[in-house]
Amino acid sequence: MKARNMLILLVLLIASVSVMAGCSGKKEGAAALETVTILYPGERSDRMNEFLNNEFAEKMAADLGLKVEVIYVPWAQYWEQKDIMLAANEPIDLYWDGLPDLSTIVNKKQAMVLDDLIQEYGQDMLKVLPMEQLQGATIDGKIHGIPSAYAPSSAMYQLVAVRQDILEAVGMTDVKTPDDLKEFATKAKEKFPEMKGPADIIFKPLTRYFTDEQYNWIAVEDLVVFGEDSKKAYSYYETEAFQEVAKFNRGMYEAGLYTEDLTIKYNERDSRMQTGLYLWVEGSLGKEMEIVDAIKANAPDAEVKTYLLAEDKPRYVTATGGEVLGIPVNAPNPEGAMKFVNWIYKSKENYLFALYGVEGKDYEIVDGRINKLTPSEFFYEWMFRNQNYQLFGPNVAQESIDQYKSWDDQAVRSESLGFRFNNEKVKLIETSLKEVAGKDLAAIRSGFVDFETEYPKAIQKLKAAGIDEYVAEIQRQLDEFLAGK
């Protein structure tokens, strides 16, 4: 009997040791997960927080052996905080920014060369994000970022997304000119006093309308534009087109159709539009698909349609998208960051999971359309949009989908596509110019101050800050770029 009891005790002891070893193994496994830290703009919803801590965390651990931490920074503080955190070498592995600012990002030593990382960890990504797309983030022959949105892109930022239901309710059918927009805002103010007017000053769509030669922006703070016909660089704020834009917007402000927020809180224009209380916002192709569900959450009867002012003018492809993902020079885990981006594009299943959550819980697919079951945003669709995987919601008109898919068929490839200005020689000048643009010209652009009195003063400051030397340096680099094509 004693021998039998001893045997039982021995078995229990062995089992206990095994359980402890198993628990220890789990702890070691959890500790062994590599951390990837992402800096992200906006606000974290309750559902996104739950998703990151549960389903997403489990998926990252199982598929990549990663623990992904996402640091959200409100839109209004995002760019300033990004610069501060990266300058302080805080442990950030991946962040988002605008592709037009890539040269500045690189010169600030905020983005490492990615060629080797892509070669080793990004091969799945290349199946749906072709190398030609990635070369849009090339400086000195090396890739410094991932242009993450791959979709039709001609006339980028030159469209305006309009509340079509309100437009029709005031007796209008479409908008083709700035005067149409002003008429729309005036009638909407009278018939729908609860509406707060336009969400955006749409200066780029207006610039398209007011200029004969099409422009695209090739420097920071919208300082310099490239003339598609002349192949020359121009100081944007000194162009006739800018002056017409500023005068139009001043008229809108004087008529009580613009609010102060459009100037003071310019970067919150998308958030404003999504409240369901505003009339229009600047956009690119597909903007209505991107924002309609968020608007409907606050205004269930809302319909959104995107218009191109001066539709007869050429549509240029000027960049490989407007978004770029960067991996900081001092990122603690650049390999993990690339693995994460590669994972998103590896399969449609991964893509939908990251952007829309859990199928059956957060979204469902019915008749080839994606129906969101929860209003929360996950990883932003606009940031990772890919035409190989993209699905459209049930509220998107088939007409819009057909237009979207054929949009670039008649597009013209800009001669400036791929040009990246290196500001190394004019950093101090650029800093001074940005200050003038941000403090003086932004208010003029939005119509917030009197054009006739303030514009000459602002241009004088722009000249004193060195705009002519700045444009000359851009032109020098542009000539070299064009000659080398």
PDB file of N, CA, C and O in Angstrom, residues 1 40 42 65 94 128-129 150 159 189 194 212 215-216 242 246 252 260-261 278 295 306 315-316 324 378:
ATOM      1  N   MET A   1       0.839  -1.199   0.000  1.00  0.00           N
ATOM      2  CA  MET A   1       0.000   0.000   0.000  1.00  0.00           C
ATOM      3  C   MET A   1       0.867   1.240   0.000  1.00  0.00           C
ATOM      4  O   MET A   1       0.610   2.217  -0.703  1.00  0.00           O
ATOM      5  N   TYR A  40       0.626  56.640 -34.786  1.00  0.00           N
ATOM      6  CA  TYR A  40      -0.555  56.661 -35.636  1.00  0.00           C
ATOM      7  C   TYR A  40      -1.392  57.908 -35.363  1.00  0.00           C
ATOM      8  O   TYR A  40      -1.580  58.293 -34.202  1.00  0.00           O
ATOM      9  N   GLY A  42      -4.809  60.323 -35.093  1.00  0.00           N
ATOM     10  CA  GLY A  42      -6.239  60.188 -34.837  1.00  0.00           C
ATOM     11  C   GLY A  42      -6.560  59.779 -33.408  1.00  0.00           C
ATOM     12  O   GLY A  42      -5.749  59.935 -32.495  1.00  0.00           O
ATOM     13  N   GLY A  65       4.942  36.429 -34.469  1.00  0.00           N
ATOM     14  CA  GLY A  65       5.719  36.461 -33.237  1.00  0.00           C
ATOM     15  C   GLY A  65       5.974  37.881 -32.771  1.00  0.00           C
ATOM     16  O   GLY A  65       7.006  38.186 -32.171  1.00  0.00           O
ATOM     17  N   LEU A  94       7.503  52.433 -36.807  1.00  0.00           N
ATOM     18  CA  LEU A  94       6.763  52.691 -38.042  1.00  0.00           C
ATOM     19  C   LEU A  94       5.854  53.886 -37.810  1.00  0.00           C
ATOM     20  O   LEU A  94       5.286  54.046 -36.728  1.00  0.00           O
ATOM     21  N   VAL A 128       1.169  42.849 -54.573  1.00  0.00           N
ATOM     22  CA  VAL A 128       0.026  43.761 -54.749  1.00  0.00           C
ATOM     23  C   VAL A 128       0.426  45.232 -54.618  1.00  0.00           C
ATOM     24  O   VAL A 128      -0.386  46.127 -54.813  1.00  0.00           O
ATOM     25  N   LEU A 129       1.673  45.478 -54.280  1.00  0.00           N
ATOM     26  CA  LEU A 129       2.220  46.829 -54.183  1.00  0.00           C
ATOM     27  C   LEU A 129       3.488  46.823 -55.035  1.00  0.00           C
ATOM     28  O   LEU A 129       4.589  46.643 -54.523  1.00  0.00           O
ATOM     29  N   TYR A 150      -2.395  52.197 -52.987  1.00  0.00           N
ATOM     30  CA  TYR A 150      -2.202  51.853 -54.406  1.00  0.00           C
ATOM     31  C   TYR A 150      -3.570  51.809 -55.075  1.00  0.00           C
ATOM     32  O   TYR A 150      -4.310  50.835 -54.951  1.00  0.00           O
ATOM     33  N   LEU A 159     -10.322  67.161 -56.301  1.00  0.00           N
ATOM     34  CA  LEU A 159     -11.756  66.919 -56.323  1.00  0.00           C
ATOM     35  C   LEU A 159     -12.407  67.446 -55.051  1.00  0.00           C
ATOM     36  O   LEU A 159     -11.736  67.743 -54.061  1.00  0.00           O
ATOM     37  N   LYS A 189     -27.539  77.153 -46.391  1.00  0.00           N
ATOM     38  CA  LYS A 189     -27.604  77.937 -45.158  1.00  0.00           C
ATOM     39  C   LYS A 189     -29.021  78.418 -44.893  1.00  0.00           C
ATOM     40  O   LYS A 189     -29.479  78.459 -43.744  1.00  0.00           O
ATOM     41  N   GLU A 194     -29.343  74.302 -39.499  1.00  0.00           N
ATOM     42  CA  GLU A 194     -28.559  73.468 -38.572  1.00  0.00           C
ATOM     43  C   GLU A 194     -27.227  73.036 -39.161  1.00  0.00           C
ATOM     44  O   GLU A 194     -26.305  72.640 -38.427  1.00  0.00           O
ATOM     45  N   ASP A 212      -4.871  78.064 -66.006  1.00  0.00           N
ATOM     46  CA  ASP A 212      -4.902  77.435 -67.327  1.00  0.00           C
ATOM     47  C   ASP A 212      -3.907  76.286 -67.388  1.00  0.00           C
ATOM     48  O   ASP A 212      -4.217  75.201 -67.877  1.00  0.00           O
ATOM     49  N   TYR A 215      -1.125  72.699 -62.243  1.00  0.00           N
ATOM     50  CA  TYR A 215      -0.023  72.683 -61.289  1.00  0.00           C
ATOM     51  C   TYR A 215      -0.075  71.416 -60.439  1.00  0.00           C
ATOM     52  O   TYR A 215      -1.142  70.877 -60.163  1.00  0.00           O
ATOM     53  N   ASN A 216       1.110  70.994 -59.982  1.00  0.00           N
ATOM     54  CA  ASN A 216       1.134  70.067 -58.855  1.00  0.00           C
ATOM     55  C   ASN A 216       2.222  70.514 -57.899  1.00  0.00           C
ATOM     56  O   ASN A 216       3.192  71.167 -58.292  1.00  0.00           O
ATOM     57  N   PHE A 242      -3.438  81.387 -57.253  1.00  0.00           N
ATOM     58  CA  PHE A 242      -3.575  81.521 -55.802  1.00  0.00           C
ATOM     59  C   PHE A 242      -4.366  82.777 -55.448  1.00  0.00           C
ATOM     60  O   PHE A 242      -5.225  82.750 -54.558  1.00  0.00           O
ATOM     61  N   ALA A 246      -7.716  82.884 -53.212  1.00  0.00           N
ATOM     62  CA  ALA A 246      -7.818  83.673 -51.981  1.00  0.00           C
ATOM     63  C   ALA A 246      -8.988  84.657 -52.046  1.00  0.00           C
ATOM     64  O   ALA A 246      -9.710  84.850 -51.058  1.00  0.00           O
ATOM     65  N   MET A 252     -16.359  84.062 -49.680  1.00  0.00           N
ATOM     66  CA  MET A 252     -17.117  83.063 -48.919  1.00  0.00           C
ATOM     67  C   MET A 252     -17.141  83.429 -47.436  1.00  0.00           C
ATOM     68  O   MET A 252     -18.170  83.295 -46.762  1.00  0.00           O
ATOM     69  N   GLU A 260     -14.551  80.168 -38.689  1.00  0.00           N
ATOM     70  CA  GLU A 260     -13.156  80.341 -38.280  1.00  0.00           C
ATOM     71  C   GLU A 260     -12.397  79.018 -38.236  1.00  0.00           C
ATOM     72  O   GLU A 260     -11.190  78.973 -38.476  1.00  0.00           O
ATOM     73  N   ASP A 261     -13.105  77.928 -37.940  1.00  0.00           N
ATOM     74  CA  ASP A 261     -12.455  76.625 -37.809  1.00  0.00           C
ATOM     75  C   ASP A 261     -11.732  76.213 -39.088  1.00  0.00           C
ATOM     76  O   ASP A 261     -10.741  75.477 -39.041  1.00  0.00           O
ATOM     77  N   TYR A 278     -21.685  69.204 -42.296  1.00  0.00           N
ATOM     78  CA  TYR A 278     -20.956  70.061 -43.238  1.00  0.00           C
ATOM     79  C   TYR A 278     -21.241  69.651 -44.680  1.00  0.00           C
ATOM     80  O   TYR A 278     -21.705  68.542 -44.956  1.00  0.00           O
ATOM     81  N   ILE A 295     -20.173  59.416 -42.140  1.00  0.00           N
ATOM     82  CA  ILE A 295     -21.161  60.495 -42.193  1.00  0.00           C
ATOM     83  C   ILE A 295     -22.553  59.952 -41.887  1.00  0.00           C
ATOM     84  O   ILE A 295     -23.317  60.549 -41.126  1.00  0.00           O
ATOM     85  N   THR A 306     -18.520  62.874 -55.447  1.00  0.00           N
ATOM     86  CA  THR A 306     -17.283  63.609 -55.686  1.00  0.00           C
ATOM     87  C   THR A 306     -17.303  64.251 -57.068  1.00  0.00           C
ATOM     88  O   THR A 306     -17.644  63.601 -58.056  1.00  0.00           O
ATOM     89  N   ARG A 315      -6.115  65.479 -66.511  1.00  0.00           N
ATOM     90  CA  ARG A 315      -5.893  64.906 -65.181  1.00  0.00           C
ATOM     91  C   ARG A 315      -4.506  64.264 -65.166  1.00  0.00           C
ATOM     92  O   ARG A 315      -4.246  63.326 -65.921  1.00  0.00           O
ATOM     93  N   TYR A 316      -3.637  64.748 -64.302  1.00  0.00           N
ATOM     94  CA  TYR A 316      -2.269  64.248 -64.247  1.00  0.00           C
ATOM     95  C   TYR A 316      -2.068  63.292 -63.072  1.00  0.00           C
ATOM     96  O   TYR A 316      -2.592  63.517 -61.977  1.00  0.00           O
ATOM     97  N   VAL A 324       2.675  57.803 -47.164  1.00  0.00           N
ATOM     98  CA  VAL A 324       3.935  57.074 -47.074  1.00  0.00           C
ATOM     99  C   VAL A 324       4.117  56.549 -45.652  1.00  0.00           C
ATOM    100  O   VAL A 324       3.794  57.238 -44.678  1.00  0.00           O
ATOM    101  N   PHE A 378     -10.663  50.851 -37.913  1.00  0.00           N
ATOM    102  CA  PHE A 378      -9.544  50.021 -37.494  1.00  0.00           C
ATOM    103  C   PHE A 378      -8.277  50.671 -38.066  1.00  0.00           C
ATOM    104  O   PHE A 378      -8.088  51.872 -37.884  1.00  0.00           O
TER     105      PHE A 378
END
